[in-house]
Amino acid sequence: MQPLCDLRGLWLLLLSWFLLLFEVARAGRPVFSCPAACLCASNILSCSKQQLPNVPHSLPRYTALLDLSHNNLSRLRAEWTPTHLPYLHSLLLSHNHLNFISSEAFSPVPKLRYLDLSSNQLRTLDESLFSGLQSLEVLLLYNNHIMAVDRSAFEDVAQLQKLYLSQNQISRFPLELVRLPKLTLLDLSSNKLKRLPLSDLQKLPAWVKNGLYLHNNPLECNCELYQLFAHWQHRQLSPVVDFQEDLHCVSAKKLHSVFNLNCSEYKERAWEAHLGDTLTIHCDTKQQEMTKVWVTPSNERVLDVVANSTVRVFENGSLHFQRVQVEDEGVYTCYAMGEAFNETLSVELKVYNFTQHGHHDTLNTAYTTLVGCILSVVLVLIYLYLTPCRCWCRGVEKPSSHQGDSLSSSMLSTTPNHDPMAGGDKDDGFDRRVAFLEPAGPGQGQNGKLKPGNILPVPEATGKGQRRMSDPESVSSVFSDTPIVV
């Protein structure tokens, strides 16, 4: 019976080893999973400070944290690990000599949430370098030699919350990074930034600006830069409160403190609106997902939904005015409560007591003014160049017959002083001529003109001789009815 029991025990031992090997093979785990150069503790592998030129092979599939810092790694290729590591959430590669990272290097670790590449020799962040890391939350890239960041290097990294890029040589502000939906910290300090997109930075919410570090950069001095950081100081944002002494700018090759510039003092601006406007005021807190309560200038709480009210609070904590009225003017207070701290914000609303013209009305007014100006110019040109010709530019008019001409009011006659047929003394050496202005008679019209069909009356002869009407070659006179001796 004893040999039978020993045989049965041997079979049970062999069966147990077989089942163990089967489970290991099915899980893809080697029997001796911990590499010789690493220290293994459960699912943590520490291979730090081993002067490793390459990543150890045969890494356990269940590895959750892999520390390869302080080694001699220079390149991270796509095949740096032949084993797929679906549970790896933290990868530490700091203090190596990395100068190249393949765009497919992170394909074996799709669930990575923490990646440390600090203190290496990286120079560029190429296109779509981190795009496969859709679960990445923290990325450390400080103390490298990075000069350029490709605009698509962080495409599809929607979960990224903290990005450290300080102590590099970046000269272009990567505006695409501050637009990542969950980014709460972006450290760009100690780089070579000279200009900032000030208008874009001013529009950022406070919870983004509260984690945007820009100190120790050779920024160009100007008052817009001062206004930006003065606003951050007014809001007590961390980048200014914690590093105020390191906020410098350069002018005339000299370093100046941003807050010592000769600029006008910063003053918080009020919100402005016109009668009937629709307005939304945000409670711009330094932390997301805070509970917000609004209080009116009369110390009344604004409720979410109130019947027949034009003021309400949205679900995101914003204060909304459906139709702004004059009585809405004043200072509104937002009380925000969060897990880490509470915050109180005051916002002043200024209401103008008139409506504002919309874009369509403004366009119509401008168009009408333009048309009026054009018509005025056209009329002036017509008046100057197309008016009828004056009398001095007319041609010489042809004389008309005495029957149809009503333009002459009198006739200036040049006749002898006596009828040659009449008697009397005669002086052959003196030719005397007399002109008479004929008075208006019944045959004349208005202004001494002849009416058509009428003729001038012939005056009766007086004295010695008989005076006659001048012939058609007589000269018209409009001067006087007194005889003039010619």
Tab-separated table of C-alpha atoms in Angstrom:
chain	number	residue	atom	x	y	z
A	1	MET	CA	0.000	0.000	0.000
A	2	GLN	CA	2.909	2.303	0.697
A	3	PRO	CA	4.251	2.282	-2.875
A	4	LEU	CA	0.722	2.998	-4.143
A	5	CYS	CA	0.379	6.048	-1.914
A	6	ASP	CA	3.777	7.334	-3.006
A	7	LEU	CA	2.815	6.870	-6.618
A	8	ARG	CA	-0.456	8.713	-6.077
A	9	GLY	CA	1.350	11.611	-4.410
A	10	LEU	CA	3.817	11.811	-7.284
A	11	TRP	CA	1.006	11.987	-9.785
A	12	LEU	CA	-0.683	14.771	-7.823
A	13	LEU	CA	2.561	16.751	-7.740
A	14	LEU	CA	3.090	16.355	-11.466
A	15	LEU	CA	-0.500	17.377	-12.141
A	16	SER	CA	-0.102	20.513	-10.023
A	17	TRP	CA	3.039	21.530	-11.890
A	18	PHE	CA	1.318	20.898	-15.204
A	19	LEU	CA	-1.645	23.056	-14.258
A	20	LEU	CA	0.676	25.811	-13.074
A	21	LEU	CA	2.640	25.764	-16.313
A	22	PHE	CA	-0.596	25.824	-18.285
A	23	GLU	CA	-1.875	28.881	-16.452
A	24	VAL	CA	1.433	30.664	-16.893
A	25	ALA	CA	1.529	29.842	-20.594
A	26	ARG	CA	-2.028	31.004	-21.046
A	27	ALA	CA	-1.315	34.291	-19.288
A	28	GLY	CA	1.897	34.780	-21.237
A	29	ARG	CA	3.997	34.870	-18.097
A	30	PRO	CA	7.336	33.141	-17.892
A	31	VAL	CA	7.989	31.125	-14.812
A	32	PHE	CA	10.858	33.398	-13.734
A	33	SER	CA	9.384	36.810	-14.694
A	34	CYS	CA	11.667	39.289	-12.905
A	35	PRO	CA	14.685	40.363	-15.034
A	36	ALA	CA	18.073	39.919	-13.422
A	37	ALA	CA	18.912	43.641	-13.456
A	38	CYS	CA	15.628	44.686	-11.861
A	39	LEU	CA	14.079	44.610	-8.450
A	40	CYS	CA	10.541	43.268	-8.518
A	41	ALA	CA	7.855	43.879	-5.917
A	42	SER	CA	4.472	42.572	-6.944
A	43	ASN	CA	3.629	44.455	-10.175
A	44	ILE	CA	6.393	47.080	-9.684
A	45	LEU	CA	9.705	46.694	-11.540
A	46	SER	CA	12.615	48.943	-10.588
A	47	CYS	CA	15.527	48.772	-13.042
A	48	SER	CA	17.002	52.149	-12.044
A	49	LYS	CA	20.716	52.989	-11.860
A	50	GLN	CA	21.908	49.840	-13.594
A	51	GLN	CA	23.788	51.514	-16.497
A	52	LEU	CA	21.517	49.676	-18.915
A	53	PRO	CA	22.098	50.466	-22.620
A	54	ASN	CA	18.830	48.780	-23.595
A	55	VAL	CA	15.519	47.933	-21.999
A	56	PRO	CA	15.555	44.437	-20.435
A	57	HIS	CA	13.677	41.778	-22.371
A	58	SER	CA	11.095	39.403	-20.959
A	59	LEU	CA	9.274	42.046	-18.950
A	60	PRO	CA	6.323	40.589	-17.051
A	61	ARG	CA	3.018	41.180	-18.718
A	62	TYR	CA	1.387	42.189	-15.442
A	63	THR	CA	3.846	45.069	-14.846
A	64	ALA	CA	2.043	48.236	-13.693
A	65	LEU	CA	5.030	50.499	-12.885
A	66	LEU	CA	8.385	50.300	-14.709
A	67	ASP	CA	11.313	52.414	-13.538
A	68	LEU	CA	14.158	52.685	-16.082
A	69	SER	CA	15.572	56.009	-14.879
A	70	HIS	CA	19.296	56.803	-14.467
A	71	ASN	CA	20.544	54.464	-17.182
A	72	ASN	CA	22.297	54.814	-20.544
A	73	LEU	CA	19.327	54.512	-22.876
A	74	SER	CA	19.737	56.639	-26.010
A	75	ARG	CA	16.951	55.497	-28.343
A	76	LEU	CA	13.429	54.262	-27.699
A	77	ARG	CA	12.444	52.264	-30.754
A	78	ALA	CA	9.101	50.734	-31.629
A	79	GLU	CA	10.314	47.280	-30.562
A	80	TRP	CA	11.839	48.343	-27.231
A	81	THR	CA	9.740	45.655	-25.552
A	82	PRO	CA	8.529	42.539	-27.341
A	83	THR	CA	5.930	42.000	-24.655
A	84	HIS	CA	2.621	43.830	-24.755
A	85	LEU	CA	2.110	45.600	-21.428
A	86	PRO	CA	-1.626	46.292	-21.121
A	87	TYR	CA	-1.495	47.021	-17.362
A	88	LEU	CA	1.416	49.468	-17.385
A	89	HIS	CA	0.247	52.859	-16.123
A	90	SER	CA	3.581	54.511	-15.138
A	91	LEU	CA	6.832	54.570	-17.138
A	92	LEU	CA	9.916	56.357	-15.795
A	93	LEU	CA	12.689	57.121	-18.297
A	94	SER	CA	14.283	60.201	-16.737
A	95	HIS	CA	18.043	60.841	-16.520
A	96	ASN	CA	19.007	58.847	-19.587
A	97	HIS	CA	20.535	59.961	-22.881
A	98	LEU	CA	17.425	59.696	-25.016
A	99	ASN	CA	17.660	61.686	-28.237
A	100	PHE	CA	15.182	59.715	-30.357
A	101	ILE	CA	11.718	58.340	-29.696
A	102	SER	CA	9.860	56.441	-32.383
A	103	SER	CA	6.306	57.525	-33.190
A	104	GLU	CA	5.250	53.921	-32.479
A	105	ALA	CA	7.230	53.567	-29.274
A	106	PHE	CA	4.161	53.787	-27.059
A	107	SER	CA	2.008	51.300	-28.956
A	108	PRO	CA	2.752	48.447	-26.462
A	109	VAL	CA	1.568	50.605	-23.539
A	110	PRO	CA	-1.873	51.987	-24.491
A	111	LYS	CA	-3.041	52.429	-20.883
A	112	LEU	CA	-0.136	54.621	-19.816
A	113	ARG	CA	-1.176	57.482	-17.525
A	114	TYR	CA	2.174	58.755	-16.198
A	115	LEU	CA	5.252	59.248	-18.421
A	116	ASP	CA	8.537	60.753	-17.239
A	117	LEU	CA	10.978	61.746	-19.997
A	118	SER	CA	12.723	64.519	-18.083
A	119	SER	CA	16.477	65.169	-18.066
A	120	ASN	CA	17.259	63.674	-21.453
A	121	GLN	CA	18.567	65.028	-24.759
A	122	LEU	CA	15.373	65.364	-26.769
A	123	ARG	CA	15.389	68.231	-29.295
A	124	THR	CA	12.015	68.015	-31.031
A	125	LEU	CA	8.571	66.646	-30.342
A	126	ASP	CA	7.569	65.226	-33.692
A	127	GLU	CA	4.194	64.866	-35.328
A	128	SER	CA	1.707	62.616	-33.482
A	129	LEU	CA	4.404	61.500	-31.047
A	130	PHE	CA	2.008	61.047	-28.118
A	131	SER	CA	-1.227	60.615	-30.060
A	132	GLY	CA	-1.568	56.948	-29.132
A	133	LEU	CA	-1.611	57.710	-25.402
A	134	GLN	CA	-5.286	58.492	-25.022
A	135	SER	CA	-5.202	57.775	-21.266
A	136	LEU	CA	-2.107	59.882	-20.508
A	137	GLU	CA	-2.623	62.319	-17.638
A	138	VAL	CA	0.877	63.486	-16.602
A	139	LEU	CA	3.851	64.062	-18.915
A	140	LEU	CA	7.258	65.290	-17.743
A	141	LEU	CA	9.573	66.731	-20.411
A	142	TYR	CA	11.544	69.304	-18.449
A	143	ASN	CA	15.333	69.672	-18.640
A	144	ASN	CA	15.747	68.593	-22.252
A	145	HIS	CA	16.927	70.481	-25.342
A	146	ILE	CA	13.516	70.838	-26.968
A	147	MET	CA	13.409	73.696	-29.463
A	148	ALA	CA	10.278	72.875	-31.466
A	149	VAL	CA	6.906	71.375	-30.578
A	150	ASP	CA	4.919	70.097	-33.539
A	151	ARG	CA	1.340	71.328	-33.511
A	152	SER	CA	0.021	67.771	-33.796
A	153	ALA	CA	2.402	66.183	-31.284
A	154	PHE	CA	-0.346	66.046	-28.653
A	155	GLU	CA	-3.283	65.273	-30.901
A	156	ASP	CA	-5.967	63.077	-29.300
A	157	VAL	CA	-4.331	63.334	-25.853
A	158	ALA	CA	-7.667	64.411	-24.415
A	159	GLN	CA	-7.013	63.219	-20.847
A	160	LEU	CA	-3.735	65.108	-20.331
A	161	GLN	CA	-3.886	67.202	-17.162
A	162	LYS	CA	-0.279	68.194	-16.380
A	163	LEU	CA	2.517	68.942	-18.844
A	164	TYR	CA	5.983	70.035	-17.752
A	165	LEU	CA	8.114	71.672	-20.473
A	166	SER	CA	10.356	73.929	-18.389
A	167	GLN	CA	14.130	74.290	-18.852
A	168	ASN	CA	14.105	73.799	-22.607
A	169	GLN	CA	14.732	76.078	-25.604
A	170	ILE	CA	11.189	76.636	-26.822
A	171	SER	CA	10.747	79.979	-28.595
A	172	ARG	CA	7.138	79.636	-29.870
A	173	PHE	CA	4.284	79.607	-27.417
A	174	PRO	CA	2.369	76.344	-28.110
A	175	LEU	CA	-1.115	77.797	-28.034
A	176	GLU	CA	-2.627	74.472	-29.076
A	177	LEU	CA	-1.664	73.006	-25.694
A	178	VAL	CA	-3.756	75.378	-23.578
A	179	ARG	CA	-6.787	74.245	-25.585
A	180	LEU	CA	-6.543	70.669	-24.373
A	181	PRO	CA	-9.856	70.070	-22.589
A	182	LYS	CA	-8.518	68.835	-19.227
A	183	LEU	CA	-5.120	70.516	-18.987
A	184	THR	CA	-4.788	72.234	-15.594
A	185	LEU	CA	-0.989	72.735	-15.508
A	186	LEU	CA	1.379	73.826	-18.269
A	187	ASP	CA	4.901	74.714	-17.180
A	188	LEU	CA	6.765	76.734	-19.835
A	189	SER	CA	9.154	78.466	-17.466
A	190	SER	CA	12.874	78.876	-18.190
A	191	ASN	CA	12.561	78.737	-21.960
A	192	LYS	CA	13.259	81.281	-24.718
A	193	LEU	CA	9.815	82.777	-25.150
A	194	LYS	CA	9.908	86.418	-26.289
A	195	ARG	CA	6.301	87.031	-27.287
A	196	LEU	CA	3.037	85.752	-25.891
A	197	PRO	CA	-0.411	85.606	-27.555
A	198	LEU	CA	-1.726	88.086	-24.990
A	199	SER	CA	-5.269	88.401	-26.352
A	200	ASP	CA	-5.682	84.611	-26.375
A	201	LEU	CA	-4.258	84.218	-22.885
A	202	GLN	CA	-6.625	86.841	-21.505
A	203	LYS	CA	-9.602	84.806	-22.727
A	204	LEU	CA	-8.516	81.624	-20.936
A	205	PRO	CA	-10.569	80.546	-17.921
A	206	ALA	CA	-9.011	81.126	-14.518
A	207	TRP	CA	-8.526	77.408	-13.825
A	208	VAL	CA	-6.200	77.234	-16.864
A	209	LYS	CA	-4.331	80.471	-16.098
A	210	ASN	CA	-3.860	79.284	-12.507
A	211	GLY	CA	-1.553	76.551	-13.819
A	212	LEU	CA	0.250	78.418	-16.628
A	213	TYR	CA	3.823	79.109	-15.528
A	214	LEU	CA	5.812	81.587	-17.661
A	215	HIS	CA	8.529	82.917	-15.358
A	216	ASN	CA	12.217	83.109	-16.331
A	217	ASN	CA	11.571	83.830	-20.004
A	218	PRO	CA	13.111	86.743	-21.985
A	219	LEU	CA	9.718	88.354	-22.670
A	220	GLU	CA	9.561	91.728	-24.432
A	221	CYS	CA	8.532	94.540	-22.103
A	222	ASN	CA	5.237	96.287	-22.888
A	223	CYS	CA	2.202	97.501	-20.986
A	224	GLU	CA	-0.033	94.754	-22.372
A	225	LEU	CA	2.236	92.203	-20.682
A	226	TYR	CA	2.001	94.172	-17.447
A	227	GLN	CA	-1.813	94.276	-17.670
A	228	LEU	CA	-1.911	90.493	-18.121
A	229	PHE	CA	0.191	89.679	-15.077
A	230	ALA	CA	-1.399	92.468	-13.017
A	231	HIS	CA	-4.769	90.825	-13.611
A	232	TRP	CA	-3.314	87.475	-12.518
A	233	GLN	CA	-1.945	89.143	-9.414
A	234	HIS	CA	-5.359	90.674	-8.689
A	235	ARG	CA	-6.903	87.204	-8.929
A	236	GLN	CA	-4.116	85.710	-6.785
A	237	LEU	CA	-3.210	83.110	-9.407
A	238	SER	CA	-0.389	80.715	-8.484
A	239	PRO	CA	2.038	81.539	-11.375
A	240	VAL	CA	2.277	85.157	-10.139
A	241	VAL	CA	1.881	84.676	-6.408
A	242	ASP	CA	4.520	81.923	-6.223
A	243	PHE	CA	6.998	83.303	-8.797
A	244	GLN	CA	6.477	87.072	-8.794
A	245	GLU	CA	10.208	87.763	-8.364
A	246	ASP	CA	11.033	85.633	-11.427
A	247	LEU	CA	8.647	87.382	-13.803
A	248	HIS	CA	11.061	89.415	-15.917
A	249	CYS	CA	11.032	91.113	-19.301
A	250	VAL	CA	13.738	92.520	-21.562
A	251	SER	CA	13.961	96.097	-22.830
A	252	ALA	CA	17.062	97.639	-24.436
A	253	LYS	CA	18.965	94.468	-23.597
A	254	LYS	CA	18.282	94.988	-19.894
A	255	LEU	CA	16.263	92.819	-17.564
A	256	HIS	CA	13.309	94.449	-15.793
A	257	SER	CA	10.668	93.237	-13.417
A	258	VAL	CA	7.272	93.139	-15.095
A	259	PHE	CA	5.667	94.908	-12.143
A	260	ASN	CA	8.159	97.813	-12.280
A	261	LEU	CA	7.213	98.922	-15.785
A	262	ASN	CA	6.017	102.505	-16.268
A	263	CYS	CA	2.436	101.590	-17.149
A	264	SER	CA	-0.955	102.780	-15.961
A	265	GLU	CA	-2.273	101.066	-12.883
A	266	TYR	CA	-4.398	97.998	-13.501
A	267	LYS	CA	-8.115	98.338	-12.834
A	268	GLU	CA	-10.623	95.520	-13.036
A	269	ARG	CA	-13.065	96.203	-15.843
A	270	ALA	CA	-16.812	96.050	-15.399
A	271	TRP	CA	-19.189	94.130	-17.632
A	272	GLU	CA	-21.101	96.477	-19.962
A	273	ALA	CA	-24.536	95.978	-21.494
A	274	HIS	CA	-27.351	97.941	-23.165
A	275	LEU	CA	-31.078	97.838	-22.605
A	276	GLY	CA	-32.613	94.605	-23.841
A	277	ASP	CA	-29.274	92.810	-24.312
A	278	THR	CA	-28.840	89.112	-23.559
A	279	LEU	CA	-25.843	88.632	-21.271
A	280	THR	CA	-24.092	85.681	-19.577
A	281	ILE	CA	-21.544	86.293	-16.807
A	282	HIS	CA	-19.307	83.375	-15.825
A	283	CYS	CA	-18.167	82.670	-12.300
A	284	ASP	CA	-14.507	82.370	-13.335
A	285	THR	CA	-13.116	80.243	-10.503
A	286	LYS	CA	-9.578	78.893	-10.114
A	287	GLN	CA	-10.864	75.336	-9.821
A	288	GLN	CA	-13.296	73.308	-11.868
A	289	GLU	CA	-16.463	71.610	-10.656
A	290	MET	CA	-17.241	73.984	-7.812
A	291	THR	CA	-20.693	74.673	-6.396
A	292	LYS	CA	-21.620	78.282	-7.226
A	293	VAL	CA	-24.192	80.648	-5.725
A	294	TRP	CA	-24.939	84.149	-7.084
A	295	VAL	CA	-26.159	87.094	-4.976
A	296	THR	CA	-27.657	90.278	-6.475
A	297	PRO	CA	-26.656	93.852	-5.531
A	298	SER	CA	-29.653	93.865	-3.156
A	299	ASN	CA	-28.263	90.747	-1.357
A	300	GLU	CA	-30.856	88.409	-2.817
A	301	ARG	CA	-29.918	84.946	-4.032
A	302	VAL	CA	-30.460	84.259	-7.731
A	303	LEU	CA	-32.317	80.992	-8.162
A	304	ASP	CA	-31.946	78.532	-11.022
A	305	VAL	CA	-35.487	78.948	-12.347
A	306	VAL	CA	-37.817	81.786	-11.342
A	307	ALA	CA	-41.157	82.451	-13.004
A	308	ASN	CA	-41.406	85.786	-14.847
A	309	SER	CA	-37.770	86.591	-14.058
A	310	THR	CA	-35.181	87.730	-16.584
A	311	VAL	CA	-32.214	86.602	-14.427
A	312	ARG	CA	-31.310	82.986	-13.685
A	313	VAL	CA	-28.340	80.704	-12.983
A	314	PHE	CA	-27.317	77.986	-15.455
A	315	GLU	CA	-26.243	74.504	-14.423
A	316	ASN	CA	-22.567	75.399	-14.960
A	317	GLY	CA	-22.889	78.280	-12.476
A	318	SER	CA	-23.104	81.134	-15.017
A	319	LEU	CA	-25.393	84.107	-14.387
A	320	HIS	CA	-27.735	84.732	-17.325
A	321	PHE	CA	-29.731	87.885	-18.145
A	322	GLN	CA	-32.492	87.332	-20.679
A	323	ARG	CA	-33.206	91.069	-21.158
A	324	VAL	CA	-30.955	93.527	-19.370
A	325	GLN	CA	-32.764	96.345	-17.547
A	326	VAL	CA	-31.476	99.520	-15.903
A	327	GLU	CA	-32.292	98.136	-12.450
A	328	ASP	CA	-29.941	95.174	-13.124
A	329	GLU	CA	-26.908	97.456	-12.720
A	330	GLY	CA	-24.665	96.860	-9.718
A	331	VAL	CA	-22.161	94.461	-8.170
A	332	TYR	CA	-22.979	90.753	-8.231
A	333	THR	CA	-21.186	88.266	-5.971
A	334	CYS	CA	-20.409	84.624	-6.768
A	335	TYR	CA	-19.709	82.278	-3.849
A	336	ALA	CA	-17.894	79.127	-5.047
A	337	MET	CA	-17.351	76.088	-2.830
A	338	GLY	CA	-14.971	73.248	-3.690
A	339	GLU	CA	-13.171	70.314	-2.090
A	340	ALA	CA	-9.808	72.101	-1.767
A	341	PHE	CA	-10.896	75.695	-1.044
A	342	ASN	CA	-13.724	78.219	-1.305
A	343	GLU	CA	-13.641	81.329	-3.460
A	344	THR	CA	-15.589	84.607	-3.621
A	345	LEU	CA	-15.790	86.674	-6.815
A	346	SER	CA	-17.364	90.107	-7.343
A	347	VAL	CA	-18.489	91.260	-10.781
A	348	GLU	CA	-19.722	94.759	-11.607
A	349	LEU	CA	-22.404	95.222	-14.255
A	350	LYS	CA	-22.845	98.605	-15.961
A	351	VAL	CA	-26.024	99.156	-17.979
A	352	TYR	CA	-26.379	101.906	-20.614
A	353	ASN	CA	-29.852	103.426	-20.695
A	354	PHE	CA	-30.351	102.974	-24.439
A	355	THR	CA	-30.545	100.108	-26.891
A	356	GLN	CA	-27.675	99.167	-29.099
A	357	HIS	CA	-28.153	99.023	-32.881
A	358	GLY	CA	-27.679	95.635	-34.298
A	359	HIS	CA	-25.283	94.825	-37.082
A	360	HIS	CA	-28.031	94.998	-39.726
A	361	ASP	CA	-29.165	98.515	-38.688
A	362	THR	CA	-25.584	99.742	-38.572
A	363	LEU	CA	-25.006	98.405	-42.067
A	364	ASN	CA	-28.138	100.111	-43.374
A	365	THR	CA	-27.117	103.455	-41.836
A	366	ALA	CA	-23.627	103.244	-43.316
A	367	TYR	CA	-25.023	102.292	-46.720
A	368	THR	CA	-27.491	105.193	-46.696
A	369	THR	CA	-24.745	107.646	-45.724
A	370	LEU	CA	-22.501	106.386	-48.518
A	371	VAL	CA	-25.237	106.688	-51.142
A	372	GLY	CA	-26.033	110.212	-49.955
A	373	CYS	CA	-22.404	111.267	-50.260
A	374	ILE	CA	-22.128	109.842	-53.787
A	375	LEU	CA	-25.306	111.621	-54.929
A	376	SER	CA	-24.041	114.912	-53.474
A	377	VAL	CA	-20.788	114.627	-55.393
A	378	VAL	CA	-22.644	113.804	-58.620
A	379	LEU	CA	-24.936	116.829	-58.232
A	380	VAL	CA	-21.988	119.134	-57.602
A	381	LEU	CA	-20.265	117.863	-60.744
A	382	ILE	CA	-23.423	118.366	-62.787
A	383	TYR	CA	-23.749	121.932	-61.487
A	384	LEU	CA	-20.118	122.738	-62.305
A	385	TYR	CA	-19.803	121.182	-65.759
A	386	LEU	CA	-23.294	120.686	-67.239
A	387	THR	CA	-25.127	123.975	-66.436
A	388	PRO	CA	-26.484	126.060	-69.455
A	389	CYS	CA	-23.982	128.409	-71.108
A	390	ARG	CA	-23.862	131.994	-69.816
A	391	CYS	CA	-24.560	135.010	-72.067
A	392	TRP	CA	-20.881	135.662	-72.638
A	393	CYS	CA	-20.354	132.238	-74.167
A	394	ARG	CA	-23.190	132.581	-76.683
A	395	GLY	CA	-22.548	133.270	-80.334
A	396	VAL	CA	-23.494	136.528	-82.064
A	397	GLU	CA	-27.225	136.505	-82.624
A	398	LYS	CA	-28.619	137.379	-85.990
A	399	PRO	CA	-30.819	140.467	-86.096
A	400	SER	CA	-34.478	139.809	-86.657
A	401	SER	CA	-37.073	141.841	-88.535
A	402	HIS	CA	-38.916	144.604	-86.833
A	403	GLN	CA	-42.237	142.806	-87.223
A	404	GLY	CA	-41.243	139.760	-85.136
A	405	ASP	CA	-38.523	141.193	-82.885
A	406	SER	CA	-39.766	142.188	-79.481
A	407	LEU	CA	-36.347	142.422	-77.801
A	408	SER	CA	-35.610	146.128	-78.559
A	409	SER	CA	-37.398	148.664	-76.451
A	410	SER	CA	-36.238	151.664	-78.436
A	411	MET	CA	-34.298	152.583	-81.499
A	412	LEU	CA	-31.240	154.851	-81.552
A	413	SER	CA	-31.417	156.755	-84.774
A	414	THR	CA	-28.540	158.533	-86.495
A	415	THR	CA	-30.337	160.928	-88.762
A	416	PRO	CA	-29.495	164.410	-90.057
A	417	ASN	CA	-30.574	167.291	-87.913
A	418	HIS	CA	-32.990	168.418	-90.675
A	419	ASP	CA	-34.748	167.017	-93.613
A	420	PRO	CA	-32.785	167.740	-96.763
A	421	MET	CA	-36.002	168.730	-98.382
A	422	ALA	CA	-36.881	171.204	-95.650
A	423	GLY	CA	-35.826	174.765	-95.687
A	424	GLY	CA	-33.537	176.510	-93.272
A	425	ASP	CA	-29.896	177.297	-92.715
A	426	LYS	CA	-27.403	174.692	-93.712
A	427	ASP	CA	-23.867	174.307	-92.475
A	428	ASP	CA	-21.915	172.130	-94.882
A	429	GLY	CA	-18.942	171.803	-92.557
A	430	PHE	CA	-20.791	170.421	-89.543
A	431	ASP	CA	-22.722	167.181	-89.607
A	432	ARG	CA	-25.118	167.120	-86.675
A	433	ARG	CA	-26.835	163.855	-85.637
A	434	VAL	CA	-29.454	163.440	-82.899
A	435	ALA	CA	-30.560	160.183	-81.126
A	436	PHE	CA	-33.972	159.881	-79.415
A	437	LEU	CA	-35.128	157.243	-76.867
A	438	GLU	CA	-38.643	156.390	-77.911
A	439	PRO	CA	-41.125	156.334	-75.034
A	440	ALA	CA	-43.223	153.256	-74.395
A	441	GLY	CA	-46.360	153.325	-76.407
A	442	PRO	CA	-49.474	151.298	-76.561
A	443	GLY	CA	-47.842	148.831	-78.892
A	444	GLN	CA	-45.115	147.828	-76.519
A	445	GLY	CA	-45.237	144.920	-74.143
A	446	GLN	CA	-43.580	144.254	-70.791
A	447	ASN	CA	-40.106	145.799	-70.263
A	448	GLY	CA	-40.513	147.999	-73.297
A	449	LYS	CA	-40.631	145.089	-75.723
A	450	LEU	CA	-42.840	145.074	-78.765
A	451	LYS	CA	-45.649	142.679	-78.933
A	452	PRO	CA	-45.743	140.616	-82.057
A	453	GLY	CA	-47.717	142.229	-84.807
A	454	ASN	CA	-47.310	145.771	-83.515
A	455	ILE	CA	-45.200	148.592	-84.943
A	456	LEU	CA	-43.752	151.626	-83.323
A	457	PRO	CA	-45.823	154.799	-83.743
A	458	VAL	CA	-44.290	157.485	-85.833
A	459	PRO	CA	-44.134	160.818	-83.995
A	460	GLU	CA	-45.532	163.901	-85.679
A	461	ALA	CA	-43.171	166.459	-87.174
A	462	THR	CA	-42.378	169.451	-85.030
A	463	GLY	CA	-40.437	172.640	-85.738
A	464	LYS	CA	-38.854	173.154	-89.069
A	465	GLY	CA	-38.154	169.614	-90.161
A	466	GLN	CA	-39.943	166.299	-89.890
A	467	ARG	CA	-38.197	163.579	-87.898
A	468	ARG	CA	-38.427	160.033	-89.192
A	469	MET	CA	-37.992	156.575	-87.671
A	470	SER	CA	-34.565	155.190	-88.183
A	471	ASP	CA	-34.023	152.575	-90.764
A	472	PRO	CA	-33.281	148.902	-89.872
A	473	GLU	CA	-29.592	149.714	-89.569
A	474	SER	CA	-30.214	152.006	-86.615
A	475	VAL	CA	-28.546	151.317	-83.281
A	476	SER	CA	-30.617	150.332	-80.223
A	477	SER	CA	-30.414	152.509	-77.148
A	478	VAL	CA	-31.475	151.841	-73.546
A	479	PHE	CA	-29.885	154.865	-71.910
A	480	SER	CA	-32.184	157.909	-71.810
A	481	ASP	CA	-35.019	159.751	-73.479
A	482	THR	CA	-32.928	162.951	-73.627
A	483	PRO	CA	-31.618	163.989	-77.035
A	484	ILE	CA	-27.924	163.364	-77.382
A	485	VAL	CA	-25.924	165.474	-79.768
A	486	VAL	CA	-23.481	163.301	-81.707
